[in-house]
PDB file of C-alpha atoms in Angstrom:
ATOM      1  CA  UNK U   1      -0.006  -0.004  -0.009  1.00  0.00           C
ATOM      2  CA  UNK U   2       2.841   2.389   0.822  1.00  0.00           C
ATOM      3  CA  UNK U   3       4.471   1.747  -2.564  1.00  0.00           C
ATOM      4  CA  UNK U   4       1.113   2.388  -4.211  1.00  0.00           C
ATOM      5  CA  UNK U   5       0.860   5.862  -2.622  1.00  0.00           C
ATOM      6  CA  UNK U   6       4.463   6.585  -3.598  1.00  0.00           C
ATOM      7  CA  UNK U   7       3.730   5.564  -7.184  1.00  0.00           C
ATOM      8  CA  UNK U   8       0.671   7.860  -7.426  1.00  0.00           C
ATOM      9  CA  UNK U   9       2.654  10.777  -5.912  1.00  0.00           C
ATOM     10  CA  UNK U  10       5.460  10.139  -8.428  1.00  0.00           C
ATOM     11  CA  UNK U  11       3.063  10.272 -11.377  1.00  0.00           C
ATOM     12  CA  UNK U  12       1.433  13.437 -10.049  1.00  0.00           C
ATOM     13  CA  UNK U  13       4.813  15.173  -9.745  1.00  0.00           C
ATOM     14  CA  UNK U  14       5.801  14.034 -13.239  1.00  0.00           C
ATOM     15  CA  UNK U  15       2.502  15.300 -14.645  1.00  0.00           C
ATOM     16  CA  UNK U  16       2.975  18.705 -13.004  1.00  0.00           C
ATOM     17  CA  UNK U  17       6.560  18.836 -14.255  1.00  0.00           C
ATOM     18  CA  UNK U  18       5.347  18.221 -17.837  1.00  0.00           C
ATOM     19  CA  UNK U  19       2.781  21.031 -17.483  1.00  0.00           C
ATOM     20  CA  UNK U  20       5.408  23.481 -16.210  1.00  0.00           C
ATOM     21  CA  UNK U  21       7.622  22.467 -19.126  1.00  0.00           C
ATOM     22  CA  UNK U  22       4.846  23.262 -21.632  1.00  0.00           C
ATOM     23  CA  UNK U  23       4.156  26.611 -19.974  1.00  0.00           C
ATOM     24  CA  UNK U  24       7.794  27.647 -20.106  1.00  0.00           C
ATOM     25  CA  UNK U  25       7.991  26.648 -23.786  1.00  0.00           C
ATOM     26  CA  UNK U  26       4.981  28.825 -24.531  1.00  0.00           C
TER      27      UNK U  26
END
């Protein structure tokens, strides 16, 4: 269960990172 929460948090951070990357490109 702990690894599951960590995995979800990791994906959320990656998703936010991608969004910030797109914003900086624009």
